[in-house]
Amino acid sequence: MKIPSSSSSSLHYFLASTFNSLLIFFLVVFCKTYESAKLVANGSVPAVLVFGDSIMDTGNNNKILATSARCNFPPYGKDFKGGIPTGRFCNGKVPSDFIAEELGVKEFLPAYLDPNLQPDELATGVCFASGGAGYDPLTSKTAGAISLSGQLQMFKEYIVKLKQHVGENRTNFILSNALFFIVLGTNDISNTYFLSHLRQLQYDVSAYSDFLVNSASTFFKEIYELGARKIGVFAGPPVGCVPYHRTLSGGIERKCIQKYNNAVMLFNDKLLREIGFLNQKLPNSRIVYIDVYNPLLDIIVNHQKYGYEVGDRGCCGTGTLEVALTCNHLDATCPNVLEYVFWDGFHPTEDVYKKLVPNILQKYIHQFQ
């Protein structure tokens, strides 16, 4: 049957419009993907520099004998290259490594205090993080960790060494184009505020979150003054759902501790607002708030959807309390770590990080441009 000319025109118009809409959609998707890849491919991310706590620490605490936040012994690192315990609070690689790898910078991000650190490594980045550290100086002091001011001092030393190695111009380029990442706040809320009650006499939860955000803001401005421009700030995670806290305060059913999570969410909200303010105040800054709270909570709560059998216990020992010095060679580990969300009482497994980091970078990478 012959289609009337008017109907034929309408059909042609509809098909053309549909094709154009699809073309525009695919072009937008392609461009966004291309821009993300371009950020890495054109060498505009020369280095990754990380500050933080045990989530990011790649071995800076190994030489600090006074701290209990050490893990340079088995079974830590059992799935790391060579099965070596490097001081990473995990069975394998940690987010610092996965970030550097995903950005095409290098496979592992070395600890700045690693005695075997080679000068050539400086130009592509190092890790200053220290297990047990926090935005609150009291947190780091109590844990015997390298404080935020101590990590800042290491960064200043790093800049001097980098200038000696590659020159001032190249150093300035590296600092202004490197991606900086900060992961802190968990130990402050978990340990300093709720577990030890050290700050509860001075602050209520809201006031303490203000204190932490002010400390964080000061630090961001300090590294900005030293040349950092692209700064990724990780939100606090759902610390009330880690096995350790479930065991201590979750009752017989070992439920998530909601008041801990509520405190983290309040801190995160205030941190997000402060970052927005700083981006307006600091010229050419790209300070990016990175939500890890919700994706990690989803993995914990809906662990079976992600292929895990156990979401409320760690792989090390009983999986209820063991962490750092109490997760050691005397403890048995689970038969299959790939079935677990958590490696020990506090820290996720390498496999969880492997799922989280690529998705996080894909979501936020364009905001650094």
Coordinates of C-alpha atoms in Angstrom, one line a residue:
M1 CA 0.0 0.0 0.0
K2 CA 1.4 3.4 -1.0
I3 CA 1.8 5.8 1.9
P4 CA 0.2 9.2 1.2
S5 CA 2.8 12.0 0.7
S6 CA 1.8 13.8 3.9
S7 CA 2.2 10.6 6.0
S8 CA 5.4 9.8 4.2
S9 CA 6.8 13.2 5.1
S10 CA 5.8 12.8 8.7
L11 CA 7.5 9.4 8.8
H12 CA 10.7 10.7 7.3
Y13 CA 10.6 13.6 9.8
F14 CA 10.1 11.2 12.7
L15 CA 12.9 8.9 11.6
A16 CA 15.3 11.8 11.0
S17 CA 14.5 13.3 14.4
T18 CA 15.0 9.9 16.1
F19 CA 18.3 9.4 14.4
N20 CA 19.5 12.9 15.3
S21 CA 18.5 12.4 18.9
L22 CA 20.3 9.1 19.1
L23 CA 23.3 10.6 17.4
I24 CA 23.4 13.5 19.9
F25 CA 23.1 11.0 22.8
F26 CA 25.9 8.8 21.6
L27 CA 28.1 11.8 20.9
V28 CA 27.5 13.2 24.4
V29 CA 28.3 9.8 25.9
F30 CA 31.4 9.4 23.7
C31 CA 32.7 12.9 24.5
K32 CA 32.3 12.3 28.2
T33 CA 34.1 9.0 28.0
Y34 CA 36.8 10.5 25.7
E35 CA 37.4 13.4 28.0
S36 CA 37.8 11.1 31.0
A37 CA 40.3 9.0 29.0
K38 CA 42.0 12.1 27.6
L39 CA 42.7 13.4 31.1
V40 CA 44.8 10.4 31.6
A41 CA 46.1 9.8 28.1
N42 CA 47.5 13.3 27.5
G43 CA 49.7 13.2 30.6
S44 CA 47.8 15.8 32.5
V45 CA 47.8 13.5 35.5
P46 CA 51.5 13.2 36.1
A47 CA 51.3 12.1 39.7
V48 CA 49.0 10.9 42.5
L49 CA 49.6 12.2 46.0
V50 CA 47.7 10.8 49.0
F51 CA 47.1 11.9 52.6
G52 CA 45.0 10.1 55.1
D53 CA 44.6 7.1 57.4
S54 CA 44.8 3.3 57.3
I55 CA 42.5 3.1 54.3
M56 CA 45.2 4.7 52.2
D57 CA 48.4 4.0 54.1
T58 CA 50.9 1.9 52.0
G59 CA 53.5 1.4 54.7
N60 CA 54.3 4.7 56.4
N61 CA 53.5 3.3 59.9
N62 CA 56.0 0.4 59.5
K63 CA 58.8 2.2 61.4
I64 CA 56.6 3.7 64.1
L65 CA 57.1 1.2 66.9
A66 CA 55.0 3.3 69.3
T67 CA 51.8 2.8 67.4
S68 CA 49.4 -0.1 67.5
A69 CA 48.3 0.8 64.0
R70 CA 50.8 -1.4 62.2
C71 CA 50.3 -4.4 59.9
N72 CA 53.6 -5.2 58.4
F73 CA 53.2 -8.9 59.3
P74 CA 51.1 -11.9 58.2
P75 CA 48.3 -12.4 57.4
Y76 CA 48.2 -8.9 56.0
G77 CA 49.4 -8.8 52.4
K78 CA 48.7 -12.4 51.8
D79 CA 47.2 -11.6 48.4
F80 CA 49.6 -8.8 47.6
K81 CA 52.3 -9.3 45.0
G82 CA 54.6 -12.0 46.3
G83 CA 52.4 -12.4 49.4
I84 CA 54.4 -9.8 51.2
P85 CA 53.0 -7.8 54.2
T86 CA 53.9 -4.2 53.2
G87 CA 52.1 -2.2 55.9
R88 CA 48.8 -2.0 53.9
F89 CA 45.8 -2.6 56.1
C90 CA 44.4 -5.2 53.7
N91 CA 44.9 -8.6 52.2
G92 CA 46.2 -6.9 49.1
K93 CA 46.2 -3.5 47.4
V94 CA 44.5 -0.5 48.9
P95 CA 42.7 2.5 47.3
S96 CA 45.9 4.5 46.9
D97 CA 47.2 1.7 44.6
F98 CA 44.0 1.3 42.6
I99 CA 43.7 5.1 42.0
A100 CA 47.3 5.3 40.7
E101 CA 46.7 2.2 38.5
E102 CA 43.3 3.3 37.2
L103 CA 44.8 6.7 36.2
G104 CA 47.6 4.9 34.4
V105 CA 50.3 6.5 36.6
K106 CA 51.8 3.3 38.1
E107 CA 50.8 0.0 39.6
F108 CA 51.5 0.7 43.3
L109 CA 51.7 4.0 45.2
P110 CA 54.8 3.8 47.5
A111 CA 54.9 5.1 51.0
Y112 CA 56.9 8.3 51.3
L113 CA 58.8 6.8 54.3
D114 CA 59.6 3.5 52.5
P115 CA 63.4 3.2 53.0
N116 CA 63.6 1.6 49.5
L117 CA 61.9 4.5 47.8
Q118 CA 63.7 5.5 44.6
P119 CA 64.1 9.1 43.5
D120 CA 62.4 8.4 40.2
E121 CA 59.2 7.5 42.1
L122 CA 58.8 11.1 43.4
A123 CA 57.7 12.5 40.0
T124 CA 54.8 10.1 39.8
G125 CA 53.6 10.4 43.4
V126 CA 53.8 8.9 46.8
C127 CA 51.6 8.2 49.8
F128 CA 51.8 10.3 53.1
A129 CA 48.9 8.5 54.8
S130 CA 49.3 7.0 58.3
G131 CA 47.1 4.4 59.9
G132 CA 45.2 5.9 62.9
A133 CA 45.5 9.5 61.7
G134 CA 42.6 12.0 61.8
Y135 CA 41.6 15.6 61.1
D136 CA 41.7 16.0 64.9
P137 CA 45.3 16.2 66.2
L138 CA 44.2 14.3 69.3
T139 CA 43.2 11.3 67.2
S140 CA 46.7 10.9 65.7
K141 CA 48.4 11.5 69.0
T142 CA 46.3 8.8 70.8
A143 CA 47.0 6.3 68.0
G144 CA 50.7 7.2 67.7
A145 CA 50.1 8.0 64.1
I146 CA 51.6 10.7 61.8
S147 CA 49.4 13.7 62.4
L148 CA 48.0 15.8 59.6
S149 CA 50.6 18.5 60.4
G150 CA 53.2 15.7 60.2
Q151 CA 51.9 14.6 56.8
L152 CA 52.0 18.2 55.7
Q153 CA 55.6 18.4 56.8
M154 CA 56.5 15.3 54.8
F155 CA 54.8 16.9 51.7
K156 CA 57.0 20.0 52.1
E157 CA 60.1 17.8 52.3
Y158 CA 58.8 15.9 49.2
I159 CA 58.6 19.2 47.3
V160 CA 62.2 20.0 48.1
K161 CA 63.4 16.6 47.0
L162 CA 61.3 16.8 43.8
K163 CA 62.8 20.1 42.9
Q164 CA 66.3 18.7 43.4
H165 CA 65.4 15.8 41.1
V166 CA 63.4 17.3 38.3
G167 CA 63.8 21.1 38.7
E168 CA 61.5 23.8 39.8
N169 CA 59.5 24.2 36.5
R170 CA 58.7 20.5 36.3
T171 CA 57.9 20.4 40.0
N172 CA 55.4 23.3 39.6
F173 CA 53.8 21.5 36.7
I174 CA 53.5 18.2 38.6
L175 CA 51.9 19.9 41.6
S176 CA 49.4 21.9 39.6
N177 CA 48.3 18.9 37.5
A178 CA 48.7 16.0 40.0
L179 CA 45.6 14.6 41.6
F180 CA 45.7 14.8 45.4
F181 CA 43.4 12.6 47.6
I182 CA 42.5 12.9 51.3
V183 CA 40.8 10.2 53.3
L184 CA 40.3 11.1 57.0
G185 CA 37.6 11.5 59.6
T186 CA 36.7 7.9 60.3
N187 CA 39.1 7.6 63.3
D188 CA 38.0 10.9 64.7
I189 CA 34.3 10.0 64.9
S190 CA 34.8 6.3 65.6
N191 CA 37.7 6.3 68.1
T192 CA 38.2 9.8 69.5
Y193 CA 34.5 10.7 69.9
F194 CA 32.5 7.6 70.4
L195 CA 34.9 4.9 71.7
S196 CA 37.2 6.8 74.0
H197 CA 34.8 9.7 74.7
L198 CA 37.9 12.0 74.7
R199 CA 36.1 14.8 72.9
Q200 CA 32.5 14.4 74.3
L201 CA 33.1 16.6 77.3
Q202 CA 34.1 19.5 74.9
Y203 CA 31.7 19.0 72.0
D204 CA 28.4 17.6 71.0
V205 CA 28.3 15.7 67.7
S206 CA 27.4 18.8 65.7
A207 CA 30.1 21.0 67.3
Y208 CA 32.7 18.2 66.8
S209 CA 31.8 17.9 63.1
D210 CA 32.4 21.6 62.8
F211 CA 35.8 21.2 64.5
L212 CA 36.7 18.5 62.0
V213 CA 35.6 20.4 59.0
N214 CA 37.5 23.5 60.1
S215 CA 40.6 21.4 60.5
A216 CA 40.1 19.8 57.1
S217 CA 39.5 23.2 55.5
T218 CA 42.7 24.6 56.9
F219 CA 44.6 21.6 55.5
F220 CA 43.1 22.0 52.0
K221 CA 44.2 25.6 52.0
E222 CA 47.7 24.7 53.2
I223 CA 48.3 22.2 50.4
Y224 CA 46.7 24.7 47.9
E225 CA 49.3 27.3 49.0
L226 CA 52.0 24.7 48.3
G227 CA 50.8 24.2 44.8
A228 CA 48.0 21.6 44.9
R229 CA 45.0 22.5 42.6
K230 CA 43.1 19.2 42.0
I231 CA 42.1 17.8 45.3
G232 CA 39.8 14.9 45.8
V233 CA 38.3 14.7 49.3
F234 CA 36.7 11.4 50.3
A235 CA 33.6 11.5 52.5
G236 CA 33.5 9.6 55.7
P237 CA 32.3 5.9 55.3
P238 CA 29.5 4.2 57.2
V239 CA 31.8 3.4 60.1
G240 CA 28.9 2.1 62.2
C241 CA 28.7 -0.9 60.0
V242 CA 32.2 -2.2 60.3
P243 CA 32.5 -5.6 62.1
Y244 CA 34.4 -4.1 65.1
H245 CA 31.6 -1.7 66.0
R246 CA 28.8 -4.2 65.3
T247 CA 30.4 -6.5 67.8
L248 CA 31.0 -3.9 70.5
S249 CA 27.7 -2.0 70.2
G250 CA 25.4 -3.7 67.8
G251 CA 23.7 -6.0 70.3
I252 CA 23.2 -9.8 69.9
E253 CA 22.3 -9.3 66.2
R254 CA 25.4 -7.1 65.6
K255 CA 23.5 -4.5 63.8
C256 CA 25.0 -1.3 62.3
I257 CA 25.3 1.5 64.9
Q258 CA 23.1 4.2 63.5
K259 CA 24.3 7.0 65.8
Y260 CA 27.8 6.5 64.4
N261 CA 26.6 6.6 60.8
N262 CA 24.4 9.7 61.6
A263 CA 27.5 11.5 62.9
V264 CA 29.4 10.6 59.8
M265 CA 26.6 11.9 57.6
L266 CA 26.4 15.2 59.5
F267 CA 30.2 15.6 59.0
N268 CA 29.9 14.7 55.3
D269 CA 27.1 17.3 54.7
K270 CA 29.2 20.0 56.4
L271 CA 32.3 18.9 54.5
L272 CA 30.5 19.2 51.2
R273 CA 29.3 22.7 51.9
E274 CA 32.8 23.8 53.0
I275 CA 34.3 22.4 49.8
G276 CA 31.8 24.4 47.7
F277 CA 32.9 27.5 49.6
L278 CA 36.6 26.9 49.1
N279 CA 36.1 26.3 45.3
Q280 CA 34.7 29.8 45.1
K281 CA 37.4 31.3 47.3
L282 CA 40.5 29.7 45.9
P283 CA 41.4 30.6 42.3
N284 CA 41.8 27.7 39.8
S285 CA 41.0 25.2 42.5
R286 CA 39.2 21.9 41.7
I287 CA 38.4 20.5 45.2
V288 CA 36.0 17.6 44.6
Y289 CA 33.8 15.9 47.3
I290 CA 33.8 12.2 46.7
D291 CA 30.9 10.2 48.2
V292 CA 32.1 6.9 49.3
Y293 CA 29.5 6.6 52.1
N294 CA 26.6 5.4 49.9
P295 CA 28.3 3.1 47.5
L296 CA 30.1 1.3 50.4
L297 CA 27.0 1.1 52.5
D298 CA 25.2 -0.5 49.5
I299 CA 27.9 -3.1 49.3
I300 CA 27.7 -3.9 53.0
V301 CA 23.9 -4.0 53.2
N302 CA 23.3 -5.7 49.8
H303 CA 26.5 -7.7 49.8
Q304 CA 25.0 -10.8 48.0
K305 CA 24.1 -8.5 45.1
Y306 CA 27.9 -7.9 44.7
G307 CA 28.8 -11.6 45.0
Y308 CA 29.8 -11.6 48.7
E309 CA 28.5 -14.2 51.2
V310 CA 29.5 -12.3 54.4
G311 CA 29.0 -8.6 55.0
D312 CA 29.2 -8.3 58.8
R313 CA 32.4 -10.1 59.7
G314 CA 36.1 -9.9 58.6
C315 CA 38.1 -12.6 57.0
C316 CA 40.8 -12.5 59.7
G317 CA 40.3 -14.6 62.9
T318 CA 36.8 -14.6 64.2
G319 CA 36.0 -11.6 62.0
T320 CA 34.4 -9.7 64.9
L321 CA 37.2 -7.6 66.5
E322 CA 40.6 -8.5 65.0
V323 CA 42.5 -5.5 63.4
A324 CA 46.1 -4.5 63.2
L325 CA 48.2 -6.1 66.0
T326 CA 45.3 -8.4 66.9
C327 CA 45.1 -9.8 63.4
N328 CA 48.3 -11.7 63.2
H329 CA 50.0 -15.0 62.3
L330 CA 48.3 -16.7 65.2
D331 CA 44.9 -16.1 63.6
A332 CA 43.4 -18.3 60.9
T333 CA 41.8 -16.6 57.9
C334 CA 38.7 -17.4 56.0
P335 CA 38.9 -20.1 53.3
N336 CA 37.9 -17.7 50.5
V337 CA 38.5 -13.9 51.0
L338 CA 36.5 -13.2 47.8
E339 CA 33.3 -14.1 49.8
Y340 CA 33.9 -11.3 52.3
V341 CA 33.3 -7.6 52.3
F342 CA 35.7 -7.0 55.1
W343 CA 39.3 -8.2 55.6
D344 CA 39.5 -7.4 59.3
G345 CA 37.4 -5.6 61.9
F346 CA 37.7 -2.3 60.2
H347 CA 39.0 -2.6 56.6
P348 CA 37.4 -3.8 53.4
T349 CA 39.0 -6.5 51.2
E350 CA 41.1 -5.8 48.2
D351 CA 38.2 -7.0 46.0
V352 CA 35.8 -4.4 47.5
Y353 CA 38.3 -1.7 46.7
K354 CA 38.7 -3.1 43.2
K355 CA 35.0 -2.6 42.7
L356 CA 34.7 0.8 44.3
V357 CA 37.7 2.8 43.0
P358 CA 37.1 2.5 39.2
N359 CA 33.4 3.5 39.6
I360 CA 34.4 6.4 41.8
L361 CA 37.0 7.7 39.4
Q362 CA 34.6 7.4 36.5
K363 CA 32.0 9.4 38.3
Y364 CA 34.2 12.2 39.5
I365 CA 37.2 12.5 37.2
H366 CA 35.6 15.1 34.9
Q367 CA 35.2 17.5 37.9
F368 CA 39.0 17.8 38.1
Q369 CA 39.2 19.4 34.7

